[in-house]
Short mmCIF file of C-alpha atoms in Angstrom, two decimals:
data_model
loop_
_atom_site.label_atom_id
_atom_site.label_comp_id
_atom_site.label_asym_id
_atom_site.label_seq_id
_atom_site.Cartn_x
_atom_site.Cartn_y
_atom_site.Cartn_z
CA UNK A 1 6.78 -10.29 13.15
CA UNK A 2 9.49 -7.76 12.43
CA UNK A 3 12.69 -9.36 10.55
CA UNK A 4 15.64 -6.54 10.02
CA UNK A 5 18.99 -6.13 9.50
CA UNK A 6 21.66 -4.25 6.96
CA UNK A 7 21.68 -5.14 3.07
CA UNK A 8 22.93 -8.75 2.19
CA UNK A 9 21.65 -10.26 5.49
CA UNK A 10 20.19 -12.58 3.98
CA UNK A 11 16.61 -11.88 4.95
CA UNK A 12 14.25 -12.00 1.69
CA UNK A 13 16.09 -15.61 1.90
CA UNK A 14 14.75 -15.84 5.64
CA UNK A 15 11.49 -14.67 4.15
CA UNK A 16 11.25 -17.25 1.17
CA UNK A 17 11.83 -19.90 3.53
CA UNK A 18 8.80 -19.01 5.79
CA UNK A 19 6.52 -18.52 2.43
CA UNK A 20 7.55 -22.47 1.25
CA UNK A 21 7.23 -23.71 5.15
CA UNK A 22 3.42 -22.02 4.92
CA UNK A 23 2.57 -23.55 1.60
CA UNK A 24 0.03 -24.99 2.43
CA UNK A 25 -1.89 -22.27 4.25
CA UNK A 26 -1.77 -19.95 0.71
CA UNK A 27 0.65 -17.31 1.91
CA UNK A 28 0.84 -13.89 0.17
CA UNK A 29 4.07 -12.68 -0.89
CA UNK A 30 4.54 -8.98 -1.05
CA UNK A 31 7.23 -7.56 -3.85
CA UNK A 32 8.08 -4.08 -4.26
CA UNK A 33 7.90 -4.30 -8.26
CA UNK A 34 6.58 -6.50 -10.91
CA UNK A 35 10.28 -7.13 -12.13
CA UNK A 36 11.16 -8.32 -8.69
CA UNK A 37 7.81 -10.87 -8.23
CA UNK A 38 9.51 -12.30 -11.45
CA UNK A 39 13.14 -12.76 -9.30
CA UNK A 40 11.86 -13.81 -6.30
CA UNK A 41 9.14 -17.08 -8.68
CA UNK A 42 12.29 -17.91 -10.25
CA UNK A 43 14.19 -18.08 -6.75
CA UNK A 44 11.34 -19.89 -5.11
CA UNK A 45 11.36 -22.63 -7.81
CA UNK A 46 15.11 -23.27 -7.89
CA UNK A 47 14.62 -24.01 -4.35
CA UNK A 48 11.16 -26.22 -4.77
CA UNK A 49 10.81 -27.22 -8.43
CA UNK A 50 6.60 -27.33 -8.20
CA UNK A 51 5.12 -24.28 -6.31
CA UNK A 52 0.97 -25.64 -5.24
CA UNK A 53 -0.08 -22.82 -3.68
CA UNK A 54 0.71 -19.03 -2.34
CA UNK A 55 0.15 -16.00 -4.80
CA UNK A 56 3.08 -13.40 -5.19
CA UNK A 57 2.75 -9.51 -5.89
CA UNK A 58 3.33 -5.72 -4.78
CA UNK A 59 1.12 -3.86 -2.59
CA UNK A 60 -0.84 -2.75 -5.51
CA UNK A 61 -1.83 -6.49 -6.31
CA UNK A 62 -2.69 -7.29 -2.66
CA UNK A 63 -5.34 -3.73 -2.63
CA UNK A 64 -7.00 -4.95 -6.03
CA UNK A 65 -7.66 -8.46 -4.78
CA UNK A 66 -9.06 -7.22 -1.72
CA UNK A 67 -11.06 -4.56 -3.17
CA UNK A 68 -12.48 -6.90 -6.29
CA UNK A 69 -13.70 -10.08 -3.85
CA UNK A 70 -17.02 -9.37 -2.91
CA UNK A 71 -18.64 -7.86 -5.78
CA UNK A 72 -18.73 -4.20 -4.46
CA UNK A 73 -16.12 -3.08 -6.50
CA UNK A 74 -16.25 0.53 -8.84
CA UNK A 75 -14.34 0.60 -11.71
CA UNK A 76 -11.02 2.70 -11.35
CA UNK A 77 -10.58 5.76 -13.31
CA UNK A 78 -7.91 5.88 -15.86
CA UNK A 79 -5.55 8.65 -16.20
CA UNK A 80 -7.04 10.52 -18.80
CA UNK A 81 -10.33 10.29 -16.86
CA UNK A 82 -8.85 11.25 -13.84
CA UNK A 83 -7.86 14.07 -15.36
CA UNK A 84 -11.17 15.36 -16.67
CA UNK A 85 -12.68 14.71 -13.27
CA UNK A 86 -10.14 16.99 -11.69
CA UNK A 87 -10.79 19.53 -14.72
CA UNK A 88 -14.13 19.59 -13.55
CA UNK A 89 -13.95 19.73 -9.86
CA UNK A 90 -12.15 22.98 -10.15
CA UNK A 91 -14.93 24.25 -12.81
CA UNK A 92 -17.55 23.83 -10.54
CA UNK A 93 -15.90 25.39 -7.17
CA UNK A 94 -15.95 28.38 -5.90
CA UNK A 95 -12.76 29.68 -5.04
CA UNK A 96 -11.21 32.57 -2.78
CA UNK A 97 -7.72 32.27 -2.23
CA UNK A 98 -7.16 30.21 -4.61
CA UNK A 99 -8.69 31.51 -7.79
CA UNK A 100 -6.03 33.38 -9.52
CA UNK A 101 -4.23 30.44 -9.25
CA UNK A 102 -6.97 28.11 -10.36
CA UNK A 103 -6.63 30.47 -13.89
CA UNK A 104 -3.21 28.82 -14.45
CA UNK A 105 -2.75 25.45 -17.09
CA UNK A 106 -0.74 23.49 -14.80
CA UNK A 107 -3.42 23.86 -11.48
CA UNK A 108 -5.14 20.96 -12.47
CA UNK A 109 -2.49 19.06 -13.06
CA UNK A 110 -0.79 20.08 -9.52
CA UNK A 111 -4.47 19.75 -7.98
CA UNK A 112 -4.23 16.42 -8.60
CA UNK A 113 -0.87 15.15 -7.04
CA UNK A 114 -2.12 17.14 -4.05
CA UNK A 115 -5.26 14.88 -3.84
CA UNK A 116 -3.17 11.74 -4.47
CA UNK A 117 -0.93 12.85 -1.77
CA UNK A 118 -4.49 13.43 0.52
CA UNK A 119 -5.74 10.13 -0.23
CA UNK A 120 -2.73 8.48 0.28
CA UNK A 121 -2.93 9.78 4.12
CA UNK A 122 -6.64 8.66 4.03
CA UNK A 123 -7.98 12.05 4.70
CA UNK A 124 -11.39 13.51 3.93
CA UNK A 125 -12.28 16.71 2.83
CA UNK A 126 -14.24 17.32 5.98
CA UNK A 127 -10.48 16.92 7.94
CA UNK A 128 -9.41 20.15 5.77
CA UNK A 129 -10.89 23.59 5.62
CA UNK A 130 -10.57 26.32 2.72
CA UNK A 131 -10.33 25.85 -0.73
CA UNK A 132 -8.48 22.81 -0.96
CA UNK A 133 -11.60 21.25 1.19
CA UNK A 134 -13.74 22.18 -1.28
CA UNK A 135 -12.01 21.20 -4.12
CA UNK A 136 -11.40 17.82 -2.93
CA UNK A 137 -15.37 17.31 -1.92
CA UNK A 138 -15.89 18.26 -6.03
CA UNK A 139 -13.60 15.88 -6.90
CA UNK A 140 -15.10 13.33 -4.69
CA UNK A 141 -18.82 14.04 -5.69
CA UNK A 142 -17.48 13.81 -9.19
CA UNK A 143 -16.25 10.41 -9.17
CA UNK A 144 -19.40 9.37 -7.38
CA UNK A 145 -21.37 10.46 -9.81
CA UNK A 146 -19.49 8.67 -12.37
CA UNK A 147 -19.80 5.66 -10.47
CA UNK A 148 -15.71 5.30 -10.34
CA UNK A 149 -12.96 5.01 -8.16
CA UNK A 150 -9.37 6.45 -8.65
CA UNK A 151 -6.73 3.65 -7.43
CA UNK A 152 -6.85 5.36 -3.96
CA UNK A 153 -9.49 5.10 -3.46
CA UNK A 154 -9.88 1.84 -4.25
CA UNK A 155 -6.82 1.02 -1.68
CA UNK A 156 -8.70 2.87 0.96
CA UNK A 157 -11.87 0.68 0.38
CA UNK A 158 -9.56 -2.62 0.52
CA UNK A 159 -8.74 -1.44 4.26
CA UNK A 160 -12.24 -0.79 5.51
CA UNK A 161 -12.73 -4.29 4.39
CA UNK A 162 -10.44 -5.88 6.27
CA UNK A 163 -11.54 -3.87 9.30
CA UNK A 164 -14.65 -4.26 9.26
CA UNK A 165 -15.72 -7.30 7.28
CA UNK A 166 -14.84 -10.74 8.75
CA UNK A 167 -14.88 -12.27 5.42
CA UNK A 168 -12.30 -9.91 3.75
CA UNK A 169 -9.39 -11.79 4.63
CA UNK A 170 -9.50 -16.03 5.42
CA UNK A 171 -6.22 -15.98 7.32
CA UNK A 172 -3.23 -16.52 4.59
CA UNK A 173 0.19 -15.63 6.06
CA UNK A 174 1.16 -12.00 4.28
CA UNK A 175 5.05 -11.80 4.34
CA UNK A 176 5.73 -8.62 2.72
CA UNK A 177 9.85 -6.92 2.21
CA UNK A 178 11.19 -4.33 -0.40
CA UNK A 179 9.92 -1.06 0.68
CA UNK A 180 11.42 1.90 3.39
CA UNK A 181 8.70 4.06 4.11
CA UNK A 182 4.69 2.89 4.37
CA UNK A 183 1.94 5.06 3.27
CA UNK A 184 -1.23 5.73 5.47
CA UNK A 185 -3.01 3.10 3.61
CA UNK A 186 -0.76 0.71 3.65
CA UNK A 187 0.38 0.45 6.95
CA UNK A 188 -3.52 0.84 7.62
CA UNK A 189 -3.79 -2.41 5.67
CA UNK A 190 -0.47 -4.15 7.51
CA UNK A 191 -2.22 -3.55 11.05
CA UNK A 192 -6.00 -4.47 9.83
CA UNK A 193 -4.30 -7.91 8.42
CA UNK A 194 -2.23 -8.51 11.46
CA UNK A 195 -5.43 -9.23 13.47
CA UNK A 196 -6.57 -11.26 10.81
CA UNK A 197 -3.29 -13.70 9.98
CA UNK A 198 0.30 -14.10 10.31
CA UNK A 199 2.25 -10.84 8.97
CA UNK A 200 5.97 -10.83 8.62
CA UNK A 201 7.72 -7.77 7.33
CA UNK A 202 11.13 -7.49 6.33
CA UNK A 203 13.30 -3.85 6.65
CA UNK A 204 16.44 -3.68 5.92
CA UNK A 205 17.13 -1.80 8.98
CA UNK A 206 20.55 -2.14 12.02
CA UNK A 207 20.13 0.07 14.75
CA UNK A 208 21.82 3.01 16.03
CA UNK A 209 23.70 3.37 11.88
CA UNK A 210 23.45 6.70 10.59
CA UNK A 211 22.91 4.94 7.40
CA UNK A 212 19.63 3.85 8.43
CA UNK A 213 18.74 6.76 10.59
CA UNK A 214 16.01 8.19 8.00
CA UNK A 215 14.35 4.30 8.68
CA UNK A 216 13.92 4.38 12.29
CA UNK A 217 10.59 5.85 12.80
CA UNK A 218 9.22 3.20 10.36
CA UNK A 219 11.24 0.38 12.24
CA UNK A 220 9.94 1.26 15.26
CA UNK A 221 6.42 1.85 14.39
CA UNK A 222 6.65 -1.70 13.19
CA UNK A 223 8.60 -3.12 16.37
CA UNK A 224 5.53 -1.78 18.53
CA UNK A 225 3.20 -3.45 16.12
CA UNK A 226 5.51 -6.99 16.23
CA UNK A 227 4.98 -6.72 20.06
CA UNK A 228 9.00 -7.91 20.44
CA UNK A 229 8.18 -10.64 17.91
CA UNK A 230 11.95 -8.66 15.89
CA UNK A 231 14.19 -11.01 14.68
CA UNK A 232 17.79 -9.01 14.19
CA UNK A 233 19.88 -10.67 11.44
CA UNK A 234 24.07 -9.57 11.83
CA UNK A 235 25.75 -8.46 8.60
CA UNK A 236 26.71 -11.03 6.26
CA UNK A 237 30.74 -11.87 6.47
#
């Protein structure tokens, strides 16, 4: 289900009240920020004083605990060791076009964002051709070989789990709100769990305002996925 409207609509109020009325089935709660799960647990308890049940967090939090509960799990690669793994992806490739650049101190360091930015999209090196292929199957055999993960990797694993493992998800409600834009993975994960449970999704979204206009594909990728289950709240007076 799809739940939009303009700022101050009052729908992360709309969306508390469906996480208390599904209490009892151990609804998720997604947050855009650590600083906002602590807003939104001292909201909830003003309204209900004891709180038996549901688990609140941000996207990152929801990845991790489906990643981490079945004993598969890699450990993730800290910065630093990110870093060095990068370092030594480009050490061990064989460059054309690329290796004048590849000579420079910040290549690593850009290298890097551009894998991020790869892995966000959840695409392979095999989906890419030239040097950048190749130094992002180095990178990849690197962290194999260490036996480690870097976090998106770790996101992408929490969505083939949920696709393709039956006992990734038990079927807790997920009501998620505080973000404009979805990456691969995530809306991956949104539309693997909406088979699975209940999803509501909150956007602060009106149509047909130019304010919103850089929201609409997003809206309406998630409109198609609510199948008409949109619930349009006016502005607030």
């Amino acid at each position: 289900a799809l739940l939009v409207g303009p700022a101050n609509a009052g729908k992360v109020a709309r969306l508390l009240d469906r996480y208390l009325e599904a209490l009892d089935r151990e609804p998720v709660l997604v947050v855009p920020n650590r600083f906002e799960r602590e807003q939104v647990e001292r909201e909830l308890l003003a309204r209900a004083p004891a709180l038996l049940g549901g688990s609140i967090g941000t996207f990152d939090d929801l990845f991790e605990s489906i990643a981490r509960s079945n004993g598969g799990h890699r450990p993730v690669a800290t910065d630093a060791q990110r870093a060095l793994v990068v370092r030594r992806a480009v050490a061990a490739t064989e460059l054309a076009d690329l290796e004048t650049s590849a000579r420079s101190a910040g290549f690593a360091d850009g290298l890097a964002a551009v894998i991020s930015e790869l892995e966000a999209g959840l695409l392979e090196p095999d989906e890419l051709d030239g040097d950048l292929a190749r130094l992002y199957g180095a990178y990849a055999r690197e962290l194999d070989g260490l036996g480690l993960w870097d976090r998106d990797r770790e996101r992408r694993h929490a969505v083939g789990r949920v696709e393709g493992d039956l006992a990734a998800w038990d079927g807790r409600p997920v009501l998620a709100y505080g973000f404009e834009d979805l990456t691969a993975a995530q809306w991956a994960l949104l539309v693997a769990l909406a088979g699975r449970a209940d999803v509501t999704v909150s956007l602060p979204y009106e149509p047909g305002r130019p304010a919103f206009a850089s929201l609409e594909t997003t809206a309406t990728d998630l409109a198609r996925l609510a199948d008409a289950r949109v619930e349009e709240l006016p502005p607030a007076s």
